[in-house]
PDB file of C-alpha atoms in Angstrom:
ATOM      1  CA  MET A 158     102.035  96.697  75.302  1.00 52.00           C
ATOM      2  CA  LYS A 159      98.606  98.105  74.415  1.00 54.00           C
ATOM      3  CA  TYR A 160      95.578  97.950  76.686  1.00 54.00           C
ATOM      4  CA  VAL A 161      92.815  99.404  74.553  1.00 49.00           C
ATOM      5  CA  ASP A 162      89.621  97.557  75.360  1.00 52.00           C
ATOM      6  CA  LYS A 163      90.416  96.110  78.794  1.00 64.00           C
ATOM      7  CA  ALA A 164      88.743  97.287  81.978  1.00 67.00           C
ATOM      8  CA  CYS A 165      91.047  99.445  84.044  1.00 84.00           C
ATOM      9  CA  ALA A 166      91.212 101.539  87.200  1.00 89.00           C
ATOM     10  CA  HIS A 167      93.087 104.817  87.576  1.00 90.00           C
ATOM     11  CA  GLY A 168      94.891 106.293  90.560  1.00 92.00           C
ATOM     12  CA  THR A 169      97.135 109.309  91.086  1.00 94.00           C
ATOM     13  CA  GLY A 170      99.759 109.053  93.787  1.00 94.00           C
ATOM     14  CA  ARG A 171     101.964 111.748  95.261  1.00 95.00           C
ATOM     15  CA  ARG A 172     104.893 111.844  97.658  1.00 94.00           C
ATOM     16  CA  LYS A 173     107.405 114.659  98.177  1.00 91.00           C
ATOM     17  CA  ASN A 174     107.745 116.191  94.686  1.00 92.00           C
ATOM     18  CA  ALA A 175     106.947 112.987  92.779  1.00 95.00           C
ATOM     19  CA  VAL A 176     103.648 112.423  90.974  1.00 95.00           C
ATOM     20  CA  ALA A 177     102.607 109.019  89.621  1.00 96.00           C
ATOM     21  CA  THR A 178      99.692 108.243  87.309  1.00 95.00           C
ATOM     22  CA  VAL A 179      98.796 104.572  87.722  1.00 94.00           C
ATOM     23  CA  ARG A 180      96.514 102.355  85.640  1.00 93.00           C
ATOM     24  CA  LEU A 181      95.536  98.833  86.706  1.00 91.00           C
ATOM     25  CA  PHE A 182      94.442  96.265  84.137  1.00 90.00           C
ATOM     26  CA  VAL A 183      93.251  92.711  84.652  1.00 88.00           C
ATOM     27  CA  GLY A 184      96.214  90.675  83.494  1.00 86.00           C
ATOM     28  CA  SER A 185      99.175  88.522  84.391  1.00 89.00           C
ATOM     29  CA  GLY A 186     101.107  90.659  86.874  1.00 88.00           C
ATOM     30  CA  LYS A 187     103.365  92.817  84.680  1.00 92.00           C
ATOM     31  CA  PHE A 188     104.569  96.025  86.344  1.00 92.00           C
ATOM     32  CA  MET A 189     105.701  98.804  83.990  1.00 94.00           C
ATOM     33  CA  VAL A 190     107.144 102.157  85.112  1.00 95.00           C
ATOM     34  CA  ASN A 191     107.733 104.811  82.425  1.00 94.00           C
ATOM     35  CA  GLY A 192     107.811 102.126  79.733  1.00 94.00           C
ATOM     36  CA  MET A 193     110.342  99.976  81.603  1.00 94.00           C
ATOM     37  CA  ALA A 194     109.925  96.894  83.761  1.00 95.00           C
ATOM     38  CA  LEU A 195     109.874  97.519  87.511  1.00 93.00           C
ATOM     39  CA  ASP A 196     113.145  95.623  88.002  1.00 94.00           C
ATOM     40  CA  SER A 197     115.014  97.709  85.455  1.00 95.00           C
ATOM     41  CA  TYR A 198     113.589 101.067  86.612  1.00 95.00           C
ATOM     42  CA  PHE A 199     114.230 100.544  90.328  1.00 94.00           C
ATOM     43  CA  LYS A 200     117.634  98.894  90.781  1.00 94.00           C
ATOM     44  CA  ILE A 201     117.335  98.910  94.588  1.00 94.00           C
ATOM     45  CA  PRO A 202     115.099  96.063  95.881  1.00 94.00           C
ATOM     46  CA  GLN A 203     113.658  98.223  98.669  1.00 96.00           C
ATOM     47  CA  TYR A 204     112.091 100.613  96.134  1.00 95.00           C
ATOM     48  CA  ARG A 205     110.656  97.701  94.154  1.00 94.00           C
ATOM     49  CA  SER A 206     108.995  96.278  97.251  1.00 94.00           C
ATOM     50  CA  VAL A 207     107.619  99.692  98.268  1.00 94.00           C
ATOM     51  CA  ALA A 208     106.070 100.204  94.836  1.00 93.00           C
ATOM     52  CA  SER A 209     104.437  96.779  94.663  1.00 91.00           C
ATOM     53  CA  CYS A 210     103.410  96.242  98.302  1.00 93.00           C
ATOM     54  CA  PRO A 211      99.707  97.315  97.977  1.00 93.00           C
ATOM     55  CA  ILE A 212      99.074  94.508  95.480  1.00 93.00           C
ATOM     56  CA  GLU A 213     100.845  91.980  97.705  1.00 92.00           C
ATOM     57  CA  LEU A 214      98.950  93.227 100.766  1.00 92.00           C
ATOM     58  CA  VAL A 215      95.532  92.566  99.261  1.00 90.00           C
ATOM     59  CA  GLY A 216      96.635  89.205  97.823  1.00 88.00           C
ATOM     60  CA  SER A 217      96.248  90.146  94.160  1.00 85.00           C
ATOM     61  CA  LYS A 218      99.782  89.464  92.981  1.00 86.00           C
ATOM     62  CA  GLY A 219      99.656  88.132  89.428  1.00 87.00           C
ATOM     63  CA  LYS A 220      96.071  89.283  88.837  1.00 89.00           C
ATOM     64  CA  PHE A 221      96.712  92.843  87.650  1.00 90.00           C
ATOM     65  CA  ASP A 222      99.017  94.516  85.165  1.00 92.00           C
ATOM     66  CA  VAL A 223     100.240  97.887  86.425  1.00 93.00           C
ATOM     67  CA  VAL A 224     101.227 100.644  84.015  1.00 94.00           C
ATOM     68  CA  CYS A 225     102.404 103.898  85.566  1.00 94.00           C
ATOM     69  CA  LYS A 226     104.056 107.138  84.568  1.00 96.00           C
ATOM     70  CA  VAL A 227     106.015 108.883  87.276  1.00 96.00           C
ATOM     71  CA  SER A 228     107.836 112.201  87.238  1.00 95.00           C
ATOM     72  CA  GLY A 229     109.532 114.557  89.659  1.00 93.00           C
ATOM     73  CA  GLY A 230     111.452 113.935  92.848  1.00 91.00           C
ATOM     74  CA  GLY A 231     113.957 111.171  93.449  1.00 93.00           C
ATOM     75  CA  LEU A 232     113.634 107.417  93.369  1.00 94.00           C
ATOM     76  CA  SER A 233     112.389 107.135  96.959  1.00 94.00           C
ATOM     77  CA  GLY A 234     109.641 109.697  96.367  1.00 94.00           C
ATOM     78  CA  GLN A 235     108.715 108.058  93.080  1.00 95.00           C
ATOM     79  CA  ALA A 236     108.395 104.628  94.712  1.00 95.00           C
ATOM     80  CA  GLY A 237     106.155 106.120  97.408  1.00 95.00           C
ATOM     81  CA  ALA A 238     104.068 107.915  94.780  1.00 96.00           C
ATOM     82  CA  ILE A 239     103.591 104.659  92.864  1.00 96.00           C
ATOM     83  CA  ARG A 240     102.527 102.914  96.090  1.00 96.00           C
ATOM     84  CA  HIS A 241      99.967 105.643  96.777  1.00 96.00           C
ATOM     85  CA  GLY A 242      98.665 105.512  93.193  1.00 95.00           C
ATOM     86  CA  VAL A 243      98.356 101.719  93.143  1.00 94.00           C
ATOM     87  CA  ALA A 244      96.507 101.789  96.457  1.00 94.00           C
ATOM     88  CA  ARG A 245      94.086 104.428  95.197  1.00 93.00           C
ATOM     89  CA  ALA A 246      93.497 102.468  91.978  1.00 92.00           C
ATOM     90  CA  LEU A 247      92.774  99.286  93.952  1.00 91.00           C
ATOM     91  CA  ASN A 248      90.409 101.253  96.167  1.00 91.00           C
ATOM     92  CA  PHE A 249      88.664 102.615  93.063  1.00 89.00           C
ATOM     93  CA  LEU A 250      88.394  99.100  91.627  1.00 87.00           C
ATOM     94  CA  ASP A 251      86.601  97.569  94.636  1.00 84.00           C
ATOM     95  CA  ALA A 252      86.377  99.682  97.781  1.00 85.00           C
ATOM     96  CA  ASN A 253      84.409  97.070  99.760  1.00 89.00           C
ATOM     97  CA  LEU A 254      87.062  94.423  99.223  1.00 88.00           C
ATOM     98  CA  TYR A 255      90.338  96.358  99.523  1.00 90.00           C
ATOM     99  CA  ARG A 256      89.744  99.607 101.439  1.00 91.00           C
ATOM    100  CA  ALA A 257      90.016  98.262 105.004  1.00 91.00           C
ATOM    101  CA  LYS A 258      93.393  96.571 104.433  1.00 92.00           C
ATOM    102  CA  LEU A 259      94.848  99.513 102.513  1.00 93.00           C
ATOM    103  CA  LYS A 260      93.631 102.017 105.103  1.00 92.00           C
ATOM    104  CA  MET A 261      95.053 100.002 108.016  1.00 93.00           C
ATOM    105  CA  ALA A 262      98.454  99.833 106.302  1.00 92.00           C
ATOM    106  CA  GLY A 263      98.350 103.608 105.670  1.00 93.00           C
ATOM    107  CA  PHE A 264      98.665 103.330 101.889  1.00 93.00           C
ATOM    108  CA  LEU A 265      95.698 105.598 101.140  1.00 93.00           C
ATOM    109  CA  THR A 266      97.160 108.528 103.085  1.00 93.00           C
ATOM    110  CA  ARG A 267      99.277 110.993 101.144  1.00 92.00           C
ATOM    111  CA  ASP A 268     102.646 111.672 102.799  1.00 88.00           C
ATOM    112  CA  PRO A 269     102.656 115.494 103.031  1.00 88.00           C
ATOM    113  CA  ARG A 270     106.338 115.960 103.876  1.00 89.00           C
ATOM    114  CA  MET A 271     108.040 118.137 101.290  1.00 89.00           C
ATOM    115  CA  LYS A 272     111.189 120.201 101.150  1.00 90.00           C
ATOM    116  CA  GLU A 273     110.589 123.596 102.720  1.00 93.00           C
ATOM    117  CA  ARG A 274     111.037 126.546 100.398  1.00 95.00           C
ATOM    118  CA  LYS A 275     113.862 129.047 100.742  1.00 95.00           C
ATOM    119  CA  LYS A 276     112.802 132.390 102.206  1.00 96.00           C
ATOM    120  CA  TYR A 277     114.213 135.756 101.204  1.00 96.00           C
ATOM    121  CA  GLY A 278     116.940 137.135 103.433  1.00 94.00           C
ATOM    122  CA  LEU A 279     118.000 133.628 104.441  1.00 95.00           C
ATOM    123  CA  LYS A 280     120.646 131.321 103.014  1.00 95.00           C
ATOM    124  CA  ALA A 281     118.335 128.289 103.003  1.00 95.00           C
ATOM    125  CA  ALA A 282     114.844 127.542 104.279  1.00 95.00           C
ATOM    126  CA  ARG A 283     115.775 128.379 107.891  1.00 96.00           C
ATOM    127  CA  LYS A 284     119.521 129.024 107.911  1.00 95.00           C
ATOM    128  CA  ARG A 285     120.251 132.641 108.758  1.00 94.00           C
ATOM    129  CA  PRO A 286     123.344 134.674 107.885  1.00 93.00           C
ATOM    130  CA  GLN A 287     125.961 134.794 110.626  1.00 92.00           C
ATOM    131  CA  PHE A 288     125.329 137.534 113.178  1.00 91.00           C
ATOM    132  CA  SER A 289     128.008 140.204 113.315  1.00 91.00           C
ATOM    133  CA  LYS A 290     128.103 142.430 116.386  1.00 90.00           C
ATOM    134  CA  ARG A 291     130.509 144.923 114.786  1.00 83.00           C
TER     135      ARG A 291
END
């Protein structure tokens, strides 16, 4: 599937440790993730709906082809990163038309929650070694 001379919009989405690069093309509604169809990449329906909900929210289902590359994190983080990237690409495409709906739904806000790093002297991020009195 090559999109060489079609108009497109770009968006980068992030959640947890996942990063998604999303491109929107005017098309028939195909949704590709890392070269695979959305249904075959995300086997769980909840992740599929999370990834595609910005397009459904603005009522543009079937109007855009979505091509995205996602890496890092797990499937939940990747689905959230795709949602963020699609929302930012839609906002880039036409901010006057889509921004209010996307902002109200919270799709333009990056979810900052990440795993806390392990500190030296500790067993995990906050877990301390057992105290020994003697």
